[in-house]
Amino acid sequence: ALSNYLDIETVEVLRGPTGVDGLKATNLGRVSIQTRRPTFDFEARAALTFGERNTLIGTAALGGGVIDDLLAVRFTLNRETGDGPYKNANDSHYTWRNTDRTSARAQFLITPSKDFEALITLDYTPTGREICENCFAFNNKTPAFYDWINPATGTRGAVDYSNDAFGKLQRRWFAQKTDYTIDDYYAREVNTLGEYPNTYETKGATANLRFKLDENITLRSITGYRDYKFSQGAGSHTQFEWLRAPRGTQTSFEQFSQELRLDAKLGSALRVRGGAFYYRGKFPNYSQTERYGSDGGAWYATAAQYALLDPVNPALPNATDAAGRALLLNSVNGLITQRKERYENESLAGYANVIWDATDRLTLNLGARVSRETRKSQ
């Protein structure tokens, strides 16, 4: 989700259930993205793109034969940076939904004989930092009335603003900050006190081995590994510290897959494919973290609780209840809550598929797949 695809050769979209042809079974379809393979012909290409909002994209690919008829390599690199469309009114040093992505891939094609081929691929996306909150939205004031009629009075139900953001921001506690008002809260701009960027990184490796047993039979071994680490740096989205960064989701993910596939030609128009597939994916750590700040007590207090702890005396409007305000200040300040989960998914399958090329324009296939899926969570 936070990495760029690079050096793409083909994209194939299959609709409907898949799985009798191998790989992982899907119910709705499959998108297969094929990157350019190494060849023994020398190739070098590079591109540099400049765009609005300080966008800079650099891409380079270099490849060719290292040892004739034995080893070919291909290296690709992509770097993209750019400011986001939203500036933070409180801090001009960063923008919202910026781009900070680096992707590198190395491929090694080994062909010791005409009957054996190995393609080894390594890729790495180092830590990137992007402020790209999917959950971020501009605030809208709640309408004064609900869309329903009170049967007892015959009038529309009125919204209780005392426990709504509109009412909370009018509490004396938040009125102390004169440079951030209700209008700023509902403005179509980013104006946060503090925000950590989302950080992520991923790396993977594949080994694709092809054995040609004879002119009509080919055996393939397809092995893959990938990991992924992500930390959400969400803040409070306001000028007040009822929430602190970093908070949100922190997760790590690992997956491993192994497939053995046999392809055989039974004649000029009849082909057979069969094999076995194993997959394991796990989230050893999936957590949701919330961090609360010094304004949290005044924000999360109900209208009745706030009136009790910070009462306003009409005769002395500037007077304060020191003990009550101290309780509001310290009630949740520094509190951290965290929910941790673990997931493990495992799949073991066998499949077979018969393909009949009836004509140049018509191909029919009959296949079956048997899978055992195991899910564990805690």
Short mmCIF file of C-alpha atoms in Angstrom, two decimals:
data_model
loop_
_atom_site.label_atom_id
_atom_site.label_comp_id
_atom_site.label_asym_id
_atom_site.label_seq_id
_atom_site.Cartn_x
_atom_site.Cartn_y
_atom_site.Cartn_z
CA ALA A 1 0.00 0.00 0.00
CA LEU A 2 2.90 2.36 0.65
CA SER A 3 5.36 1.14 -1.98
CA ASN A 4 5.63 1.91 -5.68
CA TYR A 5 5.51 -0.77 -8.35
CA LEU A 6 8.46 -0.42 -10.68
CA ASP A 7 9.84 -1.98 -13.84
CA ILE A 8 6.50 -3.58 -14.76
CA GLU A 9 6.24 -5.72 -17.89
CA THR A 10 2.64 -6.98 -17.81
CA VAL A 11 -0.51 -6.78 -15.70
CA GLU A 12 -3.09 -9.54 -15.96
CA VAL A 13 -6.59 -9.39 -14.48
CA LEU A 14 -8.59 -12.60 -14.02
CA ARG A 15 -12.22 -12.30 -12.93
CA GLY A 16 -14.08 -14.87 -10.91
CA PRO A 17 -12.82 -17.73 -8.73
CA THR A 18 -9.25 -18.84 -9.35
CA GLY A 19 -7.02 -21.55 -7.96
CA VAL A 20 -7.09 -24.58 -10.25
CA ASP A 21 -4.16 -23.04 -12.12
CA GLY A 22 -2.06 -22.77 -8.95
CA LEU A 23 -1.02 -19.90 -6.71
CA LYS A 24 -3.33 -18.85 -3.88
CA ALA A 25 -7.04 -19.44 -4.36
CA THR A 26 -9.28 -16.37 -4.68
CA ASN A 27 -13.04 -15.94 -4.79
CA LEU A 28 -13.43 -12.72 -6.77
CA GLY A 29 -10.42 -12.66 -9.05
CA ARG A 30 -6.70 -12.08 -9.26
CA VAL A 31 -4.38 -9.30 -10.38
CA SER A 32 -0.98 -10.63 -11.47
CA ILE A 33 1.82 -8.09 -11.91
CA GLN A 34 4.88 -9.33 -13.79
CA THR A 35 8.13 -7.36 -13.53
CA ARG A 36 10.73 -7.35 -16.29
CA ARG A 37 13.08 -10.32 -16.09
CA PRO A 38 16.85 -10.21 -16.58
CA THR A 39 18.11 -10.94 -20.07
CA PHE A 40 21.58 -11.51 -21.51
CA ASP A 41 21.26 -8.33 -23.58
CA PHE A 42 22.70 -5.21 -21.96
CA GLU A 43 20.09 -2.62 -21.02
CA ALA A 44 20.21 0.67 -19.12
CA ARG A 45 17.37 3.10 -18.67
CA ALA A 46 16.64 6.04 -16.39
CA ALA A 47 13.91 8.63 -15.95
CA LEU A 48 13.61 11.77 -13.86
CA THR A 49 10.25 13.47 -13.31
CA PHE A 50 9.52 16.84 -11.74
CA GLY A 51 6.00 17.78 -10.72
CA GLU A 52 3.94 20.17 -8.68
CA ARG A 53 4.27 20.33 -4.89
CA ASN A 54 8.02 19.64 -5.14
CA THR A 55 7.43 16.17 -6.58
CA LEU A 56 10.60 14.41 -7.69
CA ILE A 57 10.58 10.85 -9.09
CA GLY A 58 13.74 9.07 -10.15
CA THR A 59 13.79 5.59 -11.69
CA ALA A 60 16.73 3.58 -13.02
CA ALA A 61 17.21 0.06 -14.35
CA LEU A 62 20.44 -1.69 -15.30
CA GLY A 63 20.85 -5.23 -16.51
CA GLY A 64 22.46 -7.72 -18.82
CA GLY A 65 24.63 -10.80 -18.99
CA VAL A 66 27.46 -11.27 -16.48
CA ILE A 67 28.54 -14.73 -17.62
CA ASP A 68 27.44 -15.72 -21.12
CA ASP A 69 24.62 -18.25 -21.12
CA LEU A 70 24.95 -18.72 -17.34
CA LEU A 71 24.22 -15.57 -15.32
CA ALA A 72 22.21 -12.44 -16.09
CA VAL A 73 21.22 -9.71 -13.64
CA ARG A 74 18.83 -6.78 -13.44
CA PHE A 75 18.85 -4.00 -10.84
CA THR A 76 16.07 -1.44 -10.49
CA LEU A 77 15.74 1.56 -8.19
CA ASN A 78 12.93 4.03 -7.60
CA ARG A 79 12.87 7.11 -5.39
CA GLU A 80 9.85 9.41 -5.05
CA THR A 81 9.37 12.44 -2.80
CA GLY A 82 6.79 15.19 -2.80
CA ASP A 83 4.81 17.52 -0.58
CA GLY A 84 1.21 16.71 0.19
CA PRO A 85 -1.81 18.81 -0.82
CA TYR A 86 -2.45 20.00 2.76
CA LYS A 87 -0.12 22.16 4.83
CA ASN A 88 -0.25 22.14 8.60
CA ALA A 89 -1.24 25.66 9.68
CA ASN A 90 0.59 25.13 12.99
CA ASP A 91 3.83 23.72 11.55
CA SER A 92 5.09 24.50 8.06
CA HIS A 93 7.88 21.91 8.23
CA TYR A 94 5.71 19.08 6.91
CA THR A 95 2.63 18.55 4.79
CA TRP A 96 -0.25 16.12 4.93
CA ARG A 97 -0.25 13.13 2.57
CA ASN A 98 3.29 13.71 1.42
CA THR A 99 5.29 11.09 -0.48
CA ASP A 100 8.51 9.49 0.78
CA ARG A 101 9.17 6.19 -1.00
CA THR A 102 12.23 4.20 -1.99
CA SER A 103 12.11 0.81 -3.72
CA ALA A 104 15.01 -1.36 -4.85
CA ARG A 105 15.07 -4.76 -6.56
CA ALA A 106 17.84 -7.14 -7.62
CA GLN A 107 17.21 -10.14 -9.89
CA PHE A 108 19.56 -12.97 -10.81
CA LEU A 109 18.83 -15.34 -13.69
CA ILE A 110 20.89 -18.55 -13.60
CA THR A 111 20.78 -20.91 -16.59
CA PRO A 112 23.45 -23.65 -16.27
CA SER A 113 21.69 -25.78 -18.91
CA LYS A 114 18.78 -25.63 -21.31
CA ASP A 115 16.80 -27.86 -18.95
CA PHE A 116 17.19 -25.79 -15.77
CA GLU A 117 16.58 -22.14 -14.92
CA ALA A 118 16.59 -20.27 -11.60
CA LEU A 119 15.30 -16.73 -11.08
CA ILE A 120 16.20 -15.25 -7.68
CA THR A 121 14.67 -11.91 -6.71
CA LEU A 122 15.38 -9.67 -3.73
CA ASP A 123 13.54 -6.43 -3.04
CA TYR A 124 13.65 -3.87 -0.26
CA THR A 125 11.70 -0.78 0.70
CA PRO A 126 13.52 1.00 3.56
CA THR A 127 11.69 3.01 6.19
CA GLY A 128 9.51 5.71 4.67
CA ARG A 129 7.74 8.47 6.53
CA GLU A 130 4.45 9.72 5.22
CA ILE A 131 1.65 11.62 6.92
CA CYS A 132 -1.20 9.99 5.06
CA GLU A 133 -3.96 9.31 7.56
CA ASN A 134 -6.78 7.40 5.90
CA CYS A 135 -8.96 8.21 8.89
CA PHE A 136 -8.42 11.96 8.63
CA ALA A 137 -11.44 14.08 7.71
CA PHE A 138 -12.38 17.71 8.09
CA ASN A 139 -14.78 18.36 10.93
CA ASN A 140 -18.41 19.25 10.28
CA LYS A 141 -20.67 20.81 12.88
CA THR A 142 -23.48 18.55 14.01
CA PRO A 143 -26.86 19.97 12.86
CA ALA A 144 -29.00 21.46 15.60
CA PHE A 145 -31.79 18.93 15.08
CA TYR A 146 -32.00 15.21 14.41
CA ASP A 147 -34.05 13.93 11.51
CA TRP A 148 -36.84 12.58 13.68
CA ILE A 149 -39.95 13.89 15.47
CA ASN A 150 -40.44 13.61 19.21
CA PRO A 151 -43.85 11.91 19.51
CA ALA A 152 -44.48 13.52 22.88
CA THR A 153 -43.99 17.11 21.70
CA GLY A 154 -44.42 16.87 17.94
CA THR A 155 -41.17 18.77 17.40
CA ARG A 156 -37.86 17.71 15.97
CA GLY A 157 -35.36 16.20 18.39
CA ALA A 158 -32.73 18.74 19.41
CA VAL A 159 -29.02 17.89 19.60
CA ASP A 160 -27.45 18.19 23.05
CA TYR A 161 -24.42 20.31 22.22
CA SER A 162 -23.09 20.13 25.79
CA ASN A 163 -21.51 16.73 25.08
CA ASP A 164 -20.74 17.47 21.42
CA ALA A 165 -17.45 18.86 20.10
CA PHE A 166 -19.19 22.19 19.43
CA GLY A 167 -20.17 22.47 23.07
CA LYS A 168 -16.94 21.10 24.52
CA LEU A 169 -14.80 23.65 22.71
CA GLN A 170 -16.81 26.41 24.38
CA ARG A 171 -15.82 25.19 27.82
CA ARG A 172 -13.68 27.69 29.70
CA TRP A 173 -10.73 25.28 29.60
CA PHE A 174 -10.43 25.50 25.81
CA ALA A 175 -11.25 29.20 25.61
CA GLN A 176 -7.85 29.93 27.16
CA LYS A 177 -6.21 29.34 23.79
CA THR A 178 -7.19 32.51 21.98
CA ASP A 179 -5.43 31.65 18.71
CA TYR A 180 -7.50 28.49 18.13
CA THR A 181 -11.28 28.85 18.15
CA ILE A 182 -14.33 26.87 17.13
CA ASP A 183 -14.01 28.32 13.65
CA ASP A 184 -10.48 26.88 13.38
CA TYR A 185 -11.76 23.45 14.48
CA TYR A 186 -14.32 23.42 11.66
CA ALA A 187 -12.09 25.09 9.05
CA ARG A 188 -11.08 23.16 5.91
CA GLU A 189 -7.43 23.07 6.88
CA VAL A 190 -4.97 20.93 8.84
CA ASN A 191 -4.05 22.65 12.10
CA THR A 192 -2.57 20.11 14.49
CA LEU A 193 -0.47 20.47 17.61
CA GLY A 194 1.80 17.53 16.80
CA GLU A 195 1.84 14.68 14.36
CA TYR A 196 4.29 11.86 13.81
CA PRO A 197 4.53 10.46 10.29
CA ASN A 198 3.48 6.93 9.52
CA THR A 199 6.56 4.72 9.18
CA TYR A 200 6.76 1.51 7.17
CA GLU A 201 9.24 -0.82 5.57
CA THR A 202 9.08 -4.11 3.70
CA LYS A 203 11.43 -6.63 2.14
CA GLY A 204 10.93 -9.83 0.19
CA ALA A 205 12.63 -12.65 -1.66
CA THR A 206 11.51 -15.18 -4.26
CA ALA A 207 13.11 -18.22 -5.86
CA ASN A 208 11.52 -19.48 -9.06
CA LEU A 209 13.10 -22.73 -10.24
CA ARG A 210 12.16 -24.43 -13.52
CA PHE A 211 13.16 -28.01 -14.41
CA LYS A 212 12.47 -29.29 -17.90
CA LEU A 213 12.11 -33.06 -17.42
CA ASP A 214 11.60 -33.70 -21.13
CA GLU A 215 10.14 -31.95 -24.15
CA ASN A 216 6.61 -32.13 -22.78
CA ILE A 217 6.97 -32.04 -18.98
CA THR A 218 8.12 -29.09 -16.84
CA LEU A 219 8.39 -28.94 -13.05
CA ARG A 220 8.47 -25.62 -11.22
CA SER A 221 9.24 -24.70 -7.64
CA ILE A 222 8.02 -21.24 -6.58
CA THR A 223 9.12 -19.95 -3.17
CA GLY A 224 8.31 -16.57 -1.68
CA TYR A 225 8.86 -14.63 1.53
CA ARG A 226 7.84 -11.12 2.60
CA ASP A 227 7.65 -9.08 5.77
CA TYR A 228 6.08 -5.72 6.49
CA LYS A 229 6.29 -3.30 9.41
CA PHE A 230 3.99 -0.35 9.96
CA SER A 231 3.51 2.24 12.69
CA GLN A 232 0.83 4.90 12.58
CA GLY A 233 1.95 8.25 13.95
CA ALA A 234 -1.48 9.81 14.44
CA GLY A 235 -1.83 12.83 16.71
CA SER A 236 -4.83 14.75 18.02
CA HIS A 237 -5.69 16.60 14.77
CA THR A 238 -6.27 19.77 16.81
CA GLN A 239 -4.33 22.42 18.72
CA PHE A 240 -5.25 20.70 21.97
CA GLU A 241 -3.55 17.74 23.54
CA TRP A 242 -6.41 15.46 24.43
CA LEU A 243 -4.58 12.84 22.34
CA ARG A 244 -0.84 12.52 21.73
CA ALA A 245 1.27 11.06 18.95
CA PRO A 246 2.32 8.41 18.25
CA ARG A 247 -0.91 6.50 18.53
CA GLY A 248 -3.06 4.34 16.28
CA THR A 249 -2.00 1.04 14.70
CA GLN A 250 1.37 -0.66 15.01
CA THR A 251 1.82 -3.96 13.21
CA SER A 252 4.33 -6.40 11.78
CA PHE A 253 3.55 -9.09 9.22
CA GLU A 254 5.37 -12.07 7.73
CA GLN A 255 4.38 -14.49 4.99
CA PHE A 256 5.92 -17.55 3.36
CA SER A 257 4.66 -19.57 0.41
CA GLN A 258 5.85 -22.65 -1.46
CA GLU A 259 4.38 -24.17 -4.60
CA LEU A 260 5.33 -27.21 -6.67
CA ARG A 261 3.76 -27.18 -10.13
CA LEU A 262 3.86 -29.76 -12.93
CA ASP A 263 2.92 -28.87 -16.52
CA ALA A 264 2.57 -31.56 -19.18
CA LYS A 265 1.52 -31.60 -22.82
CA LEU A 266 -0.59 -34.62 -23.73
CA GLY A 267 -0.94 -33.69 -27.36
CA SER A 268 -1.16 -30.72 -29.69
CA ALA A 269 -4.42 -29.51 -28.10
CA LEU A 270 -4.44 -31.01 -24.60
CA ARG A 271 -2.48 -29.80 -21.56
CA VAL A 272 -2.47 -30.73 -17.88
CA ARG A 273 -1.37 -28.74 -14.84
CA GLY A 274 -1.27 -30.00 -11.26
CA GLY A 275 0.53 -29.24 -8.05
CA ALA A 276 0.56 -28.45 -4.35
CA PHE A 277 0.56 -25.07 -2.61
CA TYR A 278 1.45 -24.03 0.94
CA TYR A 279 1.06 -20.58 2.49
CA ARG A 280 1.61 -19.19 5.96
CA GLY A 281 1.02 -15.62 7.01
CA LYS A 282 1.20 -14.23 10.52
CA PHE A 283 0.87 -11.01 12.43
CA PRO A 284 3.12 -11.60 15.46
CA ASN A 285 2.20 -8.14 16.69
CA TYR A 286 -0.93 -6.16 15.88
CA SER A 287 -1.70 -3.44 18.40
CA GLN A 288 -3.90 -0.38 18.80
CA THR A 289 -2.43 2.33 21.01
CA GLU A 290 -3.99 5.47 22.46
CA ARG A 291 -2.01 8.14 24.31
CA TYR A 292 -3.78 10.88 26.24
CA GLY A 293 -2.56 14.36 27.09
CA SER A 294 -3.12 17.23 29.50
CA ASP A 295 -6.35 18.41 27.81
CA GLY A 296 -7.91 14.93 27.86
CA GLY A 297 -9.69 15.32 31.20
CA ALA A 298 -11.48 18.50 30.12
CA TRP A 299 -12.38 17.00 26.74
CA TYR A 300 -13.63 13.57 27.80
CA ALA A 301 -15.53 14.81 30.88
CA THR A 302 -19.29 14.86 30.48
CA ALA A 303 -21.09 18.18 30.79
CA ALA A 304 -22.08 17.32 34.37
CA GLN A 305 -18.54 16.26 35.33
CA TYR A 306 -17.01 19.37 33.83
CA ALA A 307 -19.52 21.69 35.56
CA LEU A 308 -18.62 20.03 38.88
CA LEU A 309 -14.83 20.26 38.45
CA ASP A 310 -14.61 23.69 36.81
CA PRO A 311 -17.70 25.61 38.01
CA VAL A 312 -18.32 29.15 36.82
CA ASN A 313 -19.51 31.67 39.42
CA PRO A 314 -21.52 34.42 37.67
CA ALA A 315 -20.38 36.86 40.34
CA LEU A 316 -16.73 35.92 39.86
CA PRO A 317 -16.44 34.63 36.25
CA ASN A 318 -12.64 34.47 36.39
CA ALA A 319 -12.49 32.51 39.62
CA THR A 320 -11.35 28.89 39.44
CA ASP A 321 -11.62 25.74 41.50
CA ALA A 322 -7.94 24.87 41.76
CA ALA A 323 -8.56 21.32 42.98
CA GLY A 324 -11.13 20.60 40.27
CA ARG A 325 -8.95 21.96 37.49
CA ALA A 326 -5.96 20.01 38.80
CA LEU A 327 -8.05 16.86 38.58
CA LEU A 328 -9.06 17.69 35.01
CA LEU A 329 -5.41 18.33 34.15
CA ASN A 330 -4.06 15.11 35.62
CA SER A 331 -6.94 12.64 35.27
CA VAL A 332 -5.77 11.08 31.98
CA ASN A 333 -2.54 12.98 31.29
CA GLY A 334 0.13 10.42 30.38
CA LEU A 335 -2.36 7.54 30.20
CA ILE A 336 -1.56 4.93 27.54
CA THR A 337 -3.98 2.17 26.57
CA GLN A 338 -3.05 -0.63 24.22
CA ARG A 339 -4.81 -3.63 22.73
CA LYS A 340 -2.57 -6.38 21.36
CA GLU A 341 -3.56 -9.18 19.01
CA ARG A 342 -1.85 -12.00 17.13
CA TYR A 343 -3.00 -13.74 13.96
CA GLU A 344 -1.79 -16.79 12.06
CA ASN A 345 -3.20 -17.97 8.74
CA GLU A 346 -2.18 -21.22 7.06
CA SER A 347 -3.27 -22.75 3.76
CA LEU A 348 -2.46 -26.15 2.26
CA ALA A 349 -3.88 -27.08 -1.13
CA GLY A 350 -3.66 -29.50 -4.03
CA TYR A 351 -5.01 -28.72 -7.50
CA ALA A 352 -5.34 -30.18 -10.98
CA ASN A 353 -6.44 -28.63 -14.25
CA VAL A 354 -7.00 -30.01 -17.75
CA ILE A 355 -6.89 -27.48 -20.62
CA TRP A 356 -8.23 -28.24 -24.09
CA ASP A 357 -7.37 -25.81 -26.90
CA ALA A 358 -10.41 -26.66 -29.01
CA THR A 359 -9.70 -24.03 -31.65
CA ASP A 360 -7.45 -21.01 -32.05
CA ARG A 361 -10.17 -18.91 -30.45
CA LEU A 362 -11.69 -21.34 -27.93
CA THR A 363 -10.06 -22.94 -24.90
CA LEU A 364 -11.90 -25.05 -22.36
CA ASN A 365 -10.59 -26.18 -18.99
CA LEU A 366 -11.80 -28.47 -16.23
CA GLY A 367 -10.15 -28.20 -12.84
CA ALA A 368 -10.47 -28.92 -9.15
CA ARG A 369 -8.79 -27.66 -5.99
CA VAL A 370 -8.90 -28.97 -2.45
CA SER A 371 -7.74 -26.61 0.31
CA ARG A 372 -7.42 -26.68 4.06
CA GLU A 373 -7.47 -23.24 5.68
CA THR A 374 -6.47 -22.68 9.31
CA ARG A 375 -7.03 -19.40 11.15
CA LYS A 376 -5.76 -18.60 14.63
CA SER A 377 -6.19 -15.37 16.56
CA GLN A 378 -5.53 -14.31 20.12
#
